[in-house]
CSV table of C-alpha atoms in Angstrom, one decimal:
chain,number,residue,atom,x,y,z
A,1,MET,CA,-0.3,0.2,0.2
A,2,ASN,CA,1.4,3.5,-1.2
A,3,ALA,CA,1.7,6.0,1.6
A,4,PHE,CA,-0.9,8.2,0.0
A,5,ARG,CA,-3.7,5.6,0.4
A,6,LYS,CA,-2.2,4.8,3.9
A,7,LYS,CA,-2.7,8.4,4.9
A,8,LEU,CA,-6.0,8.5,3.8
A,9,MET,CA,-7.3,5.2,5.3
A,10,LEU,CA,-5.9,7.3,8.7
A,11,GLY,CA,-8.7,9.8,8.1
A,12,SER,CA,-12.3,9.9,8.2
A,13,LEU,CA,-13.8,6.9,6.4
A,14,LEU,CA,-16.6,8.6,5.3
A,15,THR,CA,-14.9,11.3,3.9
A,16,LEU,CA,-12.3,8.6,1.9
A,17,SER,CA,-15.4,6.6,0.5
A,18,HIS,CA,-17.0,10.0,-1.2
A,19,VAL,CA,-13.7,11.5,-2.3
A,20,VAL,CA,-11.4,8.3,-3.5
A,21,TYR,CA,-14.1,5.4,-4.2
A,22,GLY,CA,-17.5,6.3,-4.0
A,23,GLN,CA,-18.5,3.9,-1.6
A,24,THR,CA,-20.4,4.7,1.5
A,25,ASN,CA,-21.9,1.6,2.9
A,26,PHE,CA,-19.7,2.1,6.3
A,27,SER,CA,-18.7,4.5,8.0
A,28,LEU,CA,-16.1,4.6,11.0
A,29,ILE,CA,-17.1,7.0,14.1
A,30,GLN,CA,-14.0,9.0,15.2
A,31,PRO,CA,-13.0,9.8,18.5
A,32,GLY,CA,-14.3,13.0,19.5
A,33,ASP,CA,-17.7,13.0,17.4
A,34,SER,CA,-20.5,14.2,18.8
A,35,HIS,CA,-24.0,12.4,18.8
A,36,ALA,CA,-25.0,15.0,16.0
A,37,GLU,CA,-22.3,14.2,14.0
A,38,ILE,CA,-22.8,10.5,14.2
A,39,ILE,CA,-26.7,10.6,13.3
A,40,ALA,CA,-25.5,12.7,10.2
A,41,LYS,CA,-22.9,10.2,9.3
A,42,ALA,CA,-25.9,7.3,9.7
A,43,ALA,CA,-27.9,9.3,7.8
A,44,SER,CA,-25.3,9.5,4.7
A,45,VAL,CA,-24.6,5.7,4.7
A,46,ARG,CA,-26.2,3.7,2.0
A,47,PRO,CA,-26.2,0.4,0.2
A,48,SER,CA,-23.8,-0.9,-2.0
A,49,ALA,CA,-25.0,-1.5,-5.6
A,50,LYS,CA,-25.3,-5.2,-4.7
A,51,GLN,CA,-27.4,-4.3,-1.6
A,52,LEU,CA,-29.4,-2.1,-3.4
A,53,ARG,CA,-30.2,-4.3,-6.0
A,54,TRP,CA,-31.0,-7.1,-3.4
A,55,GLN,CA,-33.6,-4.9,-1.6
A,56,GLN,CA,-35.3,-4.1,-4.8
A,57,LEU,CA,-35.8,-8.0,-5.5
A,58,GLU,CA,-38.6,-7.6,-3.0
A,59,LEU,CA,-39.5,-11.1,-3.0
A,60,THR,CA,-37.3,-14.1,-3.1
A,61,ALA,CA,-38.1,-18.0,-2.8
A,62,PHE,CA,-36.0,-20.7,-1.2
A,63,PHE,CA,-36.1,-24.4,-2.7
A,64,HIS,CA,-35.5,-26.5,0.2
A,65,PHE,CA,-34.9,-30.1,-1.5
A,66,GLY,CA,-32.4,-32.6,-0.5
A,67,ILE,CA,-32.0,-36.1,1.1
A,68,ASN,CA,-34.4,-34.9,3.8
A,69,THR,CA,-37.1,-34.7,1.3
A,70,TYR,CA,-37.0,-38.6,1.1
A,71,SER,CA,-36.0,-39.5,4.4
A,72,GLY,CA,-39.1,-37.5,6.1
A,73,THR,CA,-36.7,-35.3,8.1
A,74,GLU,CA,-36.0,-31.6,8.7
A,75,TRP,CA,-32.6,-32.4,9.6
A,76,GLY,CA,-30.7,-35.5,8.8
A,77,THR,CA,-28.1,-37.1,10.5
A,78,GLY,CA,-25.5,-37.5,7.5
A,79,LYS,CA,-25.8,-41.3,7.6
A,80,GLU,CA,-28.7,-41.2,5.1
A,81,ASP,CA,-28.4,-43.6,1.8
A,82,PRO,CA,-27.9,-41.8,-1.2
A,83,LYS,CA,-29.9,-44.4,-3.2
A,84,ILE,CA,-33.1,-43.0,-1.3
A,85,PHE,CA,-33.1,-39.7,-3.5
A,86,ASN,CA,-34.6,-40.4,-6.9
A,87,PRO,CA,-37.1,-37.6,-8.0
A,88,THR,CA,-38.8,-39.3,-10.7
A,89,LYS,CA,-40.3,-36.5,-12.2
A,90,LEU,CA,-38.0,-33.4,-11.4
A,91,ASP,CA,-38.8,-30.3,-13.1
A,92,ALA,CA,-36.5,-27.2,-12.6
A,93,ASP,CA,-38.4,-25.1,-15.1
A,94,GLN,CA,-41.7,-25.7,-13.1
A,95,TRP,CA,-40.1,-24.8,-9.8
A,96,VAL,CA,-38.6,-21.6,-11.5
A,97,ARG,CA,-41.7,-20.9,-13.5
A,98,VAL,CA,-44.0,-21.2,-10.3
A,99,ALA,CA,-41.9,-18.6,-8.3
A,100,LYS,CA,-41.4,-16.2,-10.9
A,101,GLU,CA,-45.5,-16.1,-11.7
A,102,ALA,CA,-46.0,-15.4,-8.2
A,103,GLY,CA,-43.5,-12.3,-8.6
A,104,PHE,CA,-40.4,-13.3,-6.9
A,105,LYS,CA,-37.3,-12.4,-8.7
A,106,GLN,CA,-34.9,-14.8,-7.3
A,107,VAL,CA,-34.2,-18.4,-5.9
A,108,ILE,CA,-31.8,-20.0,-3.6
A,109,LEU,CA,-31.3,-23.5,-3.8
A,110,THR,CA,-30.2,-25.6,-0.7
A,111,ALA,CA,-27.0,-27.2,-2.7
A,112,LYS,CA,-26.2,-28.9,0.9
A,113,HIS,CA,-28.1,-29.2,4.2
A,114,HIS,CA,-26.7,-29.8,7.3
A,115,ASP,CA,-26.9,-33.8,6.4
A,116,GLY,CA,-23.8,-33.1,4.0
A,117,PHE,CA,-25.7,-34.7,0.9
A,118,CYS,CA,-24.7,-32.5,-2.2
A,119,LEU,CA,-26.9,-31.6,-4.8
A,120,TRP,CA,-24.3,-31.5,-7.6
A,121,PRO,CA,-21.8,-34.2,-8.2
A,122,THR,CA,-18.7,-33.0,-6.4
A,123,LYS,CA,-15.2,-34.0,-5.9
A,124,THR,CA,-15.2,-33.4,-2.5
A,125,THR,CA,-17.6,-36.5,-1.4
A,126,LYS,CA,-19.4,-39.4,-2.5
A,127,GLN,CA,-22.3,-38.4,-0.6
A,128,SER,CA,-24.2,-36.6,-3.5
A,129,VAL,CA,-26.4,-37.0,-6.5
A,130,GLU,CA,-23.8,-38.7,-8.3
A,131,SER,CA,-24.1,-41.7,-5.9
A,132,SER,CA,-28.1,-42.0,-6.1
A,133,PRO,CA,-30.0,-43.7,-8.6
A,134,TRP,CA,-31.2,-40.3,-10.4
A,135,LYS,CA,-30.3,-40.2,-13.8
A,136,ASN,CA,-28.1,-43.1,-13.0
A,137,GLY,CA,-25.9,-40.8,-11.2
A,138,LYS,CA,-25.5,-38.6,-13.9
A,139,GLY,CA,-27.6,-36.0,-12.6
A,140,ASP,CA,-26.7,-32.4,-11.5
A,141,VAL,CA,-30.0,-30.5,-9.6
A,142,VAL,CA,-27.9,-27.2,-9.3
A,143,ALA,CA,-27.1,-27.3,-13.2
A,144,GLU,CA,-30.9,-27.6,-13.8
A,145,VAL,CA,-32.0,-25.2,-11.5
A,146,ALA,CA,-29.2,-22.5,-12.4
A,147,ALA,CA,-30.4,-23.3,-16.5
A,148,ALA,CA,-33.9,-22.7,-15.5
A,149,CYS,CA,-33.0,-19.4,-13.7
A,150,LYS,CA,-31.2,-18.0,-16.8
A,151,ARG,CA,-34.3,-19.1,-19.4
A,152,TYR,CA,-36.7,-17.3,-16.9
A,153,ASP,CA,-34.3,-14.3,-16.5
A,154,ILE,CA,-34.6,-14.6,-12.7
A,155,GLY,CA,-31.9,-14.8,-10.1
A,156,PHE,CA,-30.0,-17.5,-8.9
A,157,GLY,CA,-28.5,-18.0,-5.5
A,158,VAL,CA,-26.9,-21.2,-3.6
A,159,TYR,CA,-27.3,-22.6,-0.1
A,160,LEU,CA,-24.1,-24.3,1.2
A,161,SER,CA,-24.4,-25.4,5.0
A,162,PRO,CA,-21.3,-24.9,7.0
A,163,TRP,CA,-22.3,-27.9,9.2
A,164,ASP,CA,-21.6,-31.1,7.7
A,165,MET,CA,-22.8,-34.3,9.6
A,166,ASN,CA,-21.2,-36.5,6.9
A,167,SER,CA,-17.6,-35.2,6.3
A,168,PRO,CA,-15.1,-37.1,7.9
A,169,VAL,CA,-12.8,-33.8,8.4
A,170,TYR,CA,-15.4,-31.7,9.9
A,171,GLY,CA,-13.9,-30.1,13.2
A,172,SER,CA,-10.4,-29.7,11.5
A,173,ASP,CA,-8.7,-27.5,9.2
A,174,ALA,CA,-8.8,-29.9,6.5
A,175,TYR,CA,-12.8,-28.8,6.5
A,176,ASN,CA,-12.4,-25.4,5.9
A,177,ASP,CA,-10.1,-26.2,2.6
A,178,LEU,CA,-13.0,-28.7,2.0
A,179,PHE,CA,-15.4,-25.9,2.0
A,180,ILE,CA,-13.5,-23.7,-0.3
A,181,GLU,CA,-13.6,-26.4,-3.0
A,182,GLN,CA,-17.5,-26.8,-2.7
A,183,LEU,CA,-17.7,-23.0,-2.9
A,184,THR,CA,-14.8,-22.9,-6.1
A,185,GLU,CA,-17.3,-25.7,-7.7
A,186,LEU,CA,-20.6,-23.9,-7.2
A,187,LEU,CA,-19.5,-20.5,-8.0
A,188,THR,CA,-17.2,-21.6,-11.2
A,189,LYS,CA,-19.6,-24.2,-13.0
A,190,TYR,CA,-23.1,-22.6,-13.0
A,191,GLY,CA,-22.5,-19.0,-14.3
A,192,LYS,CA,-23.7,-16.2,-12.4
A,193,VAL,CA,-24.6,-16.5,-8.7
A,194,ASP,CA,-26.6,-13.6,-7.5
A,195,GLU,CA,-26.5,-14.8,-3.5
A,196,VAL,CA,-24.4,-17.3,-1.2
A,197,TRP,CA,-26.6,-18.0,1.6
A,198,PHE,CA,-25.0,-19.2,5.0
A,199,ASP,CA,-26.5,-20.2,8.5
A,200,GLY,CA,-24.7,-20.2,11.5
A,201,ALA,CA,-26.0,-23.9,12.9
A,202,ASN,CA,-22.8,-25.7,14.2
A,203,GLY,CA,-23.3,-28.8,15.7
A,204,GLU,CA,-21.0,-31.7,15.6
A,205,GLY,CA,-19.8,-34.1,12.7
A,206,PRO,CA,-19.4,-37.8,12.6
A,207,ASN,CA,-16.4,-37.6,14.6
A,208,GLY,CA,-18.2,-35.7,17.4
A,209,LYS,CA,-16.1,-32.9,16.9
A,210,LYS,CA,-17.3,-29.2,16.2
A,211,GLN,CA,-16.0,-26.7,13.3
A,212,GLU,CA,-14.5,-23.4,13.9
A,213,TYR,CA,-15.6,-21.9,10.3
A,214,ASP,CA,-13.3,-19.5,8.4
A,215,PHE,CA,-15.9,-17.2,7.5
A,216,ASN,CA,-13.6,-14.3,6.6
A,217,ARG,CA,-11.6,-17.0,4.0
A,218,TRP,CA,-14.8,-17.9,2.5
A,219,TYR,CA,-16.2,-14.2,2.1
A,220,ALA,CA,-13.0,-13.7,0.1
A,221,HIS,CA,-13.3,-16.4,-1.8
A,222,ILE,CA,-17.0,-15.3,-2.8
A,223,ARG,CA,-15.7,-12.0,-3.8
A,224,LYS,CA,-13.1,-13.4,-5.8
A,225,LEU,CA,-15.1,-15.4,-7.7
A,226,GLN,CA,-18.7,-14.1,-8.0
A,227,PRO,CA,-18.0,-10.4,-6.9
A,228,GLN,CA,-21.7,-9.1,-7.4
A,229,ALA,CA,-23.4,-12.1,-5.2
A,230,VAL,CA,-24.7,-10.7,-1.9
A,231,ILE,CA,-23.5,-12.9,1.2
A,232,ALA,CA,-26.4,-13.9,3.5
A,233,ILE,CA,-27.3,-14.1,6.5
A,234,MET,CA,-24.4,-15.2,8.3
A,235,GLY,CA,-22.6,-12.7,5.9
A,236,PRO,CA,-21.4,-8.9,5.5
A,237,ASP,CA,-24.2,-7.8,3.1
A,238,VAL,CA,-27.4,-9.3,4.6
A,239,ARG,CA,-28.3,-10.3,7.8
A,240,TRP,CA,-31.2,-12.3,9.7
A,241,VAL,CA,-34.2,-10.6,10.8
A,242,GLY,CA,-34.1,-12.6,14.0
A,243,THR,CA,-37.3,-14.5,13.2
A,244,GLU,CA,-38.8,-17.2,11.0
A,245,THR,CA,-42.0,-16.0,11.3
A,246,GLY,CA,-41.9,-13.8,8.0
A,247,TYR,CA,-42.9,-10.7,10.3
A,248,GLY,CA,-40.0,-8.0,10.5
A,249,ARG,CA,-39.8,-5.4,12.9
A,250,GLU,CA,-42.1,-2.3,13.0
A,251,THR,CA,-39.2,0.1,13.5
A,252,GLU,CA,-36.4,-1.6,10.7
A,253,TRP,CA,-33.2,0.2,10.4
A,254,SER,CA,-30.8,-0.6,7.3
A,255,VAL,CA,-27.9,1.4,9.0
A,256,LEU,CA,-26.7,-0.2,12.3
A,257,PRO,CA,-23.9,0.0,14.8
A,258,ALA,CA,-21.1,-2.3,14.2
A,259,ASP,CA,-18.3,-2.4,16.8
A,260,ASN,CA,-16.1,-4.7,14.9
A,261,LEU,CA,-15.6,-2.5,11.7
A,262,ASP,CA,-11.9,-0.7,11.2
A,263,GLN,CA,-9.8,0.0,8.4
A,264,SER,CA,-8.5,-3.8,8.4
A,265,SER,CA,-11.8,-5.5,8.1
A,266,ILE,CA,-12.3,-3.3,4.5
A,267,SER,CA,-10.8,-5.0,1.6
A,268,GLY,CA,-8.0,-3.5,0.6
A,269,ASP,CA,-7.4,-3.5,-2.8
A,270,SER,CA,-11.1,-1.9,-3.7
A,271,GLN,CA,-12.7,-0.5,-0.5
A,272,LYS,CA,-15.7,-1.5,-2.1
A,273,ASP,CA,-17.1,-4.3,0.4
A,274,ILE,CA,-17.0,-5.3,4.2
A,275,ASN,CA,-15.4,-8.6,4.5
A,276,VAL,CA,-16.0,-9.5,7.8
A,277,LYS,CA,-19.9,-10.1,9.5
A,278,PRO,CA,-20.7,-6.7,11.0
A,279,SER,CA,-21.2,-7.4,14.8
A,280,GLY,CA,-22.1,-5.5,18.2
A,281,PHE,CA,-25.7,-4.3,17.3
A,282,LEU,CA,-28.1,-5.1,19.7
A,283,LYS,CA,-31.1,-7.6,19.4
A,284,GLY,CA,-34.6,-6.1,20.3
A,285,GLN,CA,-37.4,-4.3,18.5
A,286,ASP,CA,-35.4,-1.2,17.2
A,287,ILE,CA,-31.7,-2.1,16.9
A,288,GLY,CA,-30.6,1.2,15.0
A,289,GLY,CA,-32.4,4.1,16.3
A,290,ARG,CA,-30.5,7.1,17.9
A,291,GLU,CA,-29.7,5.7,21.3
A,292,LYS,CA,-28.3,2.7,19.9
A,293,LEU,CA,-25.9,4.7,17.9
A,294,LYS,CA,-24.5,6.5,20.4
A,295,ASN,CA,-21.5,4.4,21.6
A,296,ALA,CA,-21.1,2.7,18.3
A,297,LYS,CA,-17.5,2.5,16.9
A,298,GLY,CA,-18.9,2.0,13.3
A,299,LEU,CA,-22.0,2.4,11.1
A,300,VAL,CA,-23.0,-0.2,8.5
A,301,TRP,CA,-25.5,-0.7,5.7
A,302,TYR,CA,-26.8,-4.2,6.8
A,303,PRO,CA,-30.3,-4.6,6.0
A,304,ALA,CA,-32.8,-7.7,6.7
A,305,GLU,CA,-33.6,-10.6,5.1
A,306,THR,CA,-37.1,-12.3,6.4
A,307,ASP,CA,-37.2,-15.9,5.8
A,308,VAL,CA,-40.5,-18.0,6.4
A,309,SER,CA,-41.8,-21.5,4.9
A,310,ILE,CA,-44.7,-21.9,3.1
A,311,ARG,CA,-45.4,-25.3,4.9
A,312,PRO,CA,-44.8,-25.9,9.0
A,313,GLY,CA,-41.5,-27.3,8.1
A,314,TRP,CA,-38.7,-26.1,5.6
A,315,PHE,CA,-38.6,-29.9,3.7
A,316,TYR,CA,-41.6,-31.2,2.0
A,317,HIS,CA,-43.8,-33.7,4.0
A,318,GLU,CA,-47.0,-35.0,2.7
A,319,LYS,CA,-48.8,-35.0,6.0
A,320,GLU,CA,-48.2,-31.2,5.5
A,321,ASP,CA,-50.3,-30.6,2.5
A,322,SER,CA,-52.8,-29.7,4.5
A,323,LYS,CA,-51.3,-27.1,6.5
A,324,VAL,CA,-49.6,-25.1,3.6
A,325,LYS,CA,-50.3,-21.0,4.7
A,326,THR,CA,-53.2,-19.5,3.1
A,327,PRO,CA,-53.3,-16.5,0.7
A,328,GLU,CA,-54.6,-14.7,3.3
A,329,LYS,CA,-51.6,-15.6,5.7
A,330,LEU,CA,-48.9,-14.8,3.0
A,331,LEU,CA,-50.5,-11.7,2.1
A,332,ASP,CA,-50.2,-10.7,5.8
A,333,ILE,CA,-46.2,-12.0,6.1
A,334,TYR,CA,-45.7,-9.6,2.7
A,335,TYR,CA,-47.0,-6.4,4.4
A,336,SER,CA,-45.1,-7.3,7.2
A,337,SER,CA,-41.8,-8.1,5.5
A,338,VAL,CA,-41.4,-6.4,2.3
A,339,GLY,CA,-43.8,-3.6,4.0
A,340,ARG,CA,-41.2,-3.3,7.0
A,341,ASN,CA,-38.2,-2.3,4.9
A,342,GLY,CA,-37.2,-6.0,4.0
A,343,VAL,CA,-36.9,-8.7,1.7
A,344,LEU,CA,-39.1,-12.1,2.4
A,345,LEU,CA,-37.4,-15.1,1.6
A,346,LEU,CA,-40.4,-17.9,1.3
A,347,ASN,CA,-39.5,-21.3,1.2
A,348,ILE,CA,-41.2,-23.5,-1.4
A,349,PRO,CA,-40.0,-26.8,-1.2
A,350,PRO,CA,-40.4,-29.5,-3.8
A,351,ASN,CA,-41.8,-32.9,-3.4
A,352,LYS,CA,-40.4,-36.3,-3.6
A,353,GLU,CA,-41.5,-36.5,-7.3
A,354,GLY,CA,-39.2,-33.3,-7.7
A,355,LEU,CA,-42.3,-30.9,-8.3
A,356,ILE,CA,-44.1,-27.9,-6.4
A,357,ALA,CA,-47.1,-29.4,-5.0
A,358,ASP,CA,-50.5,-28.5,-6.2
A,359,SER,CA,-51.7,-27.0,-2.6
A,360,ASP,CA,-48.3,-24.8,-2.7
A,361,ILE,CA,-48.9,-23.5,-6.4
A,362,ASN,CA,-52.9,-22.8,-5.3
A,363,SER,CA,-52.0,-20.6,-2.5
A,364,LEU,CA,-49.2,-18.5,-3.9
A,365,LYS,CA,-51.5,-17.9,-7.3
A,366,GLU,CA,-54.3,-16.5,-5.4
A,367,LEU,CA,-51.7,-14.5,-3.2
A,368,THR,CA,-50.7,-13.4,-6.3
A,369,ARG,CA,-53.7,-12.1,-7.4
A,370,LEU,CA,-54.6,-10.4,-4.0
A,371,ARG,CA,-51.3,-8.4,-4.5
A,372,THR,CA,-51.6,-7.5,-8.1
A,373,GLU,CA,-55.2,-6.2,-7.9
A,374,THR,CA,-54.5,-4.2,-4.7
A,375,PHE,CA,-51.7,-2.4,-6.0
A,376,LYS,CA,-52.4,-2.3,-9.8
A,377,LYS,CA,-53.9,1.1,-9.2
A,378,ASN,CA,-52.3,3.9,-7.0
A,379,LEU,CA,-55.2,6.5,-6.1
A,380,ALA,CA,-53.0,9.3,-5.5
A,381,LYS,CA,-51.3,9.3,-9.1
A,382,ASN,CA,-53.0,12.1,-10.2
A,383,ALA,CA,-53.1,14.5,-7.1
A,384,SER,CA,-51.6,17.8,-6.8
A,385,ILE,CA,-49.3,18.5,-4.0
A,386,VAL,CA,-48.6,21.3,-1.8
A,387,SER,CA,-45.2,21.1,0.2
A,388,ALA,CA,-44.1,24.4,1.4
A,389,ASN,CA,-40.5,23.3,2.2
A,390,GLY,CA,-40.1,20.6,-0.1
A,391,LYS,CA,-39.0,20.7,-3.8
A,392,ASN,CA,-39.6,17.8,-6.9
A,393,ALA,CA,-42.8,16.9,-5.5
A,394,LYS,CA,-44.0,15.3,-8.6
A,395,ALA,CA,-41.2,12.6,-8.2
A,396,MET,CA,-43.4,10.9,-5.8
A,397,LEU,CA,-45.9,9.9,-8.0
A,398,ASP,CA,-43.9,9.4,-11.1
A,399,GLY,CA,-43.2,5.5,-10.7
A,400,LYS,CA,-39.8,6.2,-10.9
A,401,TYR,CA,-37.5,4.6,-8.0
A,402,ASN,CA,-34.4,6.9,-8.5
A,403,THR,CA,-36.2,10.3,-8.7
A,404,SER,CA,-37.5,11.5,-5.1
A,405,TRP,CA,-39.0,14.3,-3.6
A,406,THR,CA,-36.9,16.2,-0.4
A,407,THR,CA,-36.9,19.3,1.5
A,408,LYS,CA,-34.9,22.7,1.0
A,409,GLY,CA,-32.1,23.5,2.8
A,410,SER,CA,-31.3,21.5,5.9
A,411,ASP,CA,-35.2,20.8,7.2
A,412,SER,CA,-35.6,17.6,8.7
A,413,THR,CA,-39.7,17.8,9.3
A,414,ALA,CA,-42.3,18.5,6.4
A,415,VAL,CA,-46.1,18.4,5.6
A,416,ILE,CA,-46.8,16.9,2.2
A,417,GLU,CA,-50.6,17.6,1.3
A,418,LEU,CA,-52.1,15.9,-1.8
A,419,ASN,CA,-55.4,16.8,-3.2
A,420,LEU,CA,-56.9,13.8,-5.3
A,421,PRO,CA,-59.4,14.9,-8.1
A,422,LYS,CA,-62.2,13.3,-6.2
A,423,ALA,CA,-63.0,11.2,-3.3
A,424,GLU,CA,-61.4,7.7,-3.5
A,425,THR,CA,-61.8,5.1,-0.8
A,426,PHE,CA,-58.2,3.8,0.3
A,427,ASP,CA,-57.0,1.6,3.1
A,428,VAL,CA,-53.2,0.9,2.3
A,429,LEU,CA,-50.2,3.5,2.6
A,430,ALA,CA,-47.3,2.8,0.4
A,431,LEU,CA,-44.0,4.8,1.1
A,432,GLN,CA,-40.6,4.6,-0.2
A,433,GLU,CA,-37.3,6.4,0.6
A,434,ASN,CA,-34.7,6.8,-1.7
A,435,ILE,CA,-32.4,4.7,-0.1
A,436,SER,CA,-29.7,5.5,-2.6
A,437,ILE,CA,-29.2,8.6,-0.9
A,438,GLY,CA,-29.8,6.9,2.5
A,439,GLN,CA,-32.5,5.7,5.4
A,440,ARG,CA,-33.5,8.8,7.1
A,441,ILE,CA,-37.2,9.1,8.4
A,442,GLU,CA,-38.1,8.3,11.9
A,443,LYS,CA,-41.3,9.4,12.8
A,444,PHE,CA,-44.1,10.1,10.6
A,445,SER,CA,-48.2,10.1,10.5
A,446,PHE,CA,-50.6,10.3,7.6
A,447,GLU,CA,-53.9,12.0,8.0
A,448,TYR,CA,-57.2,12.8,6.1
A,449,TRP,CA,-59.5,15.6,5.9
A,450,ASP,CA,-63.2,14.3,7.2
A,451,GLY,CA,-64.9,17.6,5.7
A,452,GLN,CA,-64.4,19.2,9.1
A,453,ALA,CA,-61.0,18.6,10.8
A,454,TRP,CA,-57.7,16.4,9.7
A,455,LYS,CA,-58.1,12.8,11.2
A,456,GLN,CA,-55.1,10.5,11.7
A,457,ALA,CA,-55.2,7.1,9.5
A,458,ALA,CA,-52.0,5.7,10.5
A,459,SER,CA,-48.5,6.4,12.0
A,460,GLY,CA,-45.2,5.0,11.6
A,461,THR,CA,-41.5,5.3,12.5
A,462,THR,CA,-39.1,4.0,9.6
A,463,VAL,CA,-40.0,3.9,6.1
A,464,GLY,CA,-36.5,2.6,4.2
A,465,TYR,CA,-36.9,0.8,0.7
A,466,LYS,CA,-40.6,0.6,1.4
A,467,ARG,CA,-43.0,0.9,4.1
A,468,LEU,CA,-46.8,-0.5,3.9
A,469,LEU,CA,-49.3,0.4,6.6
A,470,ARG,CA,-52.7,-1.0,6.3
A,471,PHE,CA,-55.9,0.9,8.2
A,472,GLU,CA,-59.8,1.2,8.3
A,473,PRO,CA,-61.1,2.1,5.0
A,474,VAL,CA,-61.2,5.8,4.4
A,475,SER,CA,-63.0,8.0,1.7
A,476,ALA,CA,-61.7,11.8,1.1
A,477,SER,CA,-60.1,13.9,-1.6
A,478,LYS,CA,-57.5,15.6,0.6
A,479,VAL,CA,-54.8,13.8,2.6
A,480,ARG,CA,-51.7,15.0,4.0
A,481,LEU,CA,-48.2,13.0,5.4
A,482,ARG,CA,-46.7,14.6,8.5
A,483,ILE,CA,-42.7,13.8,8.5
A,484,ALA,CA,-42.2,14.7,12.3
A,485,GLU,CA,-38.6,13.4,12.8
A,486,SER,CA,-35.8,12.7,10.3
A,487,ARG,CA,-31.7,12.5,10.3
A,488,LEU,CA,-31.0,15.1,7.7
A,489,ASN,CA,-33.4,15.9,5.1
A,490,PRO,CA,-36.0,13.2,4.2
A,491,THR,CA,-36.6,11.9,0.9
A,492,LEU,CA,-39.6,10.1,-0.5
A,493,SER,CA,-39.4,8.2,-3.8
A,494,GLU,CA,-43.0,6.5,-4.1
A,495,PHE,CA,-46.3,7.4,-2.4
A,496,GLY,CA,-49.0,5.3,-2.9
A,497,LEU,CA,-52.6,4.9,-1.5
A,498,TYR,CA,-54.4,1.7,-2.5
A,499,LYS,CA,-57.6,-0.3,-1.8
A,500,GLN,CA,-57.4,-3.9,-0.5
A,501,ILE,CA,-59.0,-6.4,-2.8
A,502,LYS,CA,-60.7,-9.4,-0.9
């Protein structure tokens, strides 16, 4: 590293990011920074290009499929006979088509779960499809799903479990090498990979030992082989929301305090990526509010992925065919995940034949109808807007995410009044911040004019990429949004009013 770059790195990382590299998805807190300066830095942290693309997906699908599908378990033992794996009608096109028709823009396949069975012919173990009767050992599920994603123009991701109950070298340095080999195969043989997904499960291997995972080495390897891929949820790009119910927090910040970030934790050759998993933030209902940032050593853009299965279990079990989540339940999950500044990762497990079951498809079809019909018409689209201290108000209704309203000067509060051409009946408010500038809104309320006075219909804290609020139906021709608190100037990329379809 030359002296000039070294000198820069010793200065403010925020300034370095702006001036030298244009990357602002992290910021270091300098000794002596005031609380106001910390909040200003938090307002200026924004997603990397890969994180923004990921957030805009909104809906991603998980395909849990493997030896557990045939053993009838959720977690295998690593002792399963590969000969039980034999999907007689496997159709990856059907999987991806079902996901795409339901509005999903990316899928993630369980290339290997905790049992160690690999869905691709790997040189690292015999515990794979190569030892199964499926296609006489010549099949490759990963290849078929990757090819289907390409045909349907949908993102492709892989889940590779760090825990491996089958590998005889699990619990030693040799396993970290083996894992690198498996990553190399998955990230070099199947084209573009958009997401690499890990979890933190760490139990005993067949020798009774536990493994010390070399995550930092794995992250660097992924960056090298698939630099555009986000690494989740035990990764530096995307975090787990903290529950597998599909429900995110009412207050969901994407900018969090991280106490393990320093210059050495950032990729030295590019300064573009954080190559360690941020840590130091607290669990709870508000993990990024002003009080949580007070003592932070660093700030990082670390958005939430909200995962849930369409069934009680993650792998397909015939006995659960009658327990598939209803369209109404899935819609409530959508409002409470995507509608709370998250990305929904919904698991849709293929059955023993290698197909998505009809019960799952039917629920997804009705969910799609409900979503499509509700959001096809923005009832505020032709409204006139009054925003005394605002500018570019038309951007809120132009349907373009990269344009946005904001306030003049340094105003952090605002009142935006919308006058509709005629009275409309609505019960959903949709707001989107322009997170390419940062996440800033901390408190807002939505009101309508009932002919005599302003009445509150809904209120909230954070907005982020998307906030959806439901309320009792209101009929009005005049409404207003009051932004009561914001970190620096608030932004709004989109504003929408909708009527739910039953």
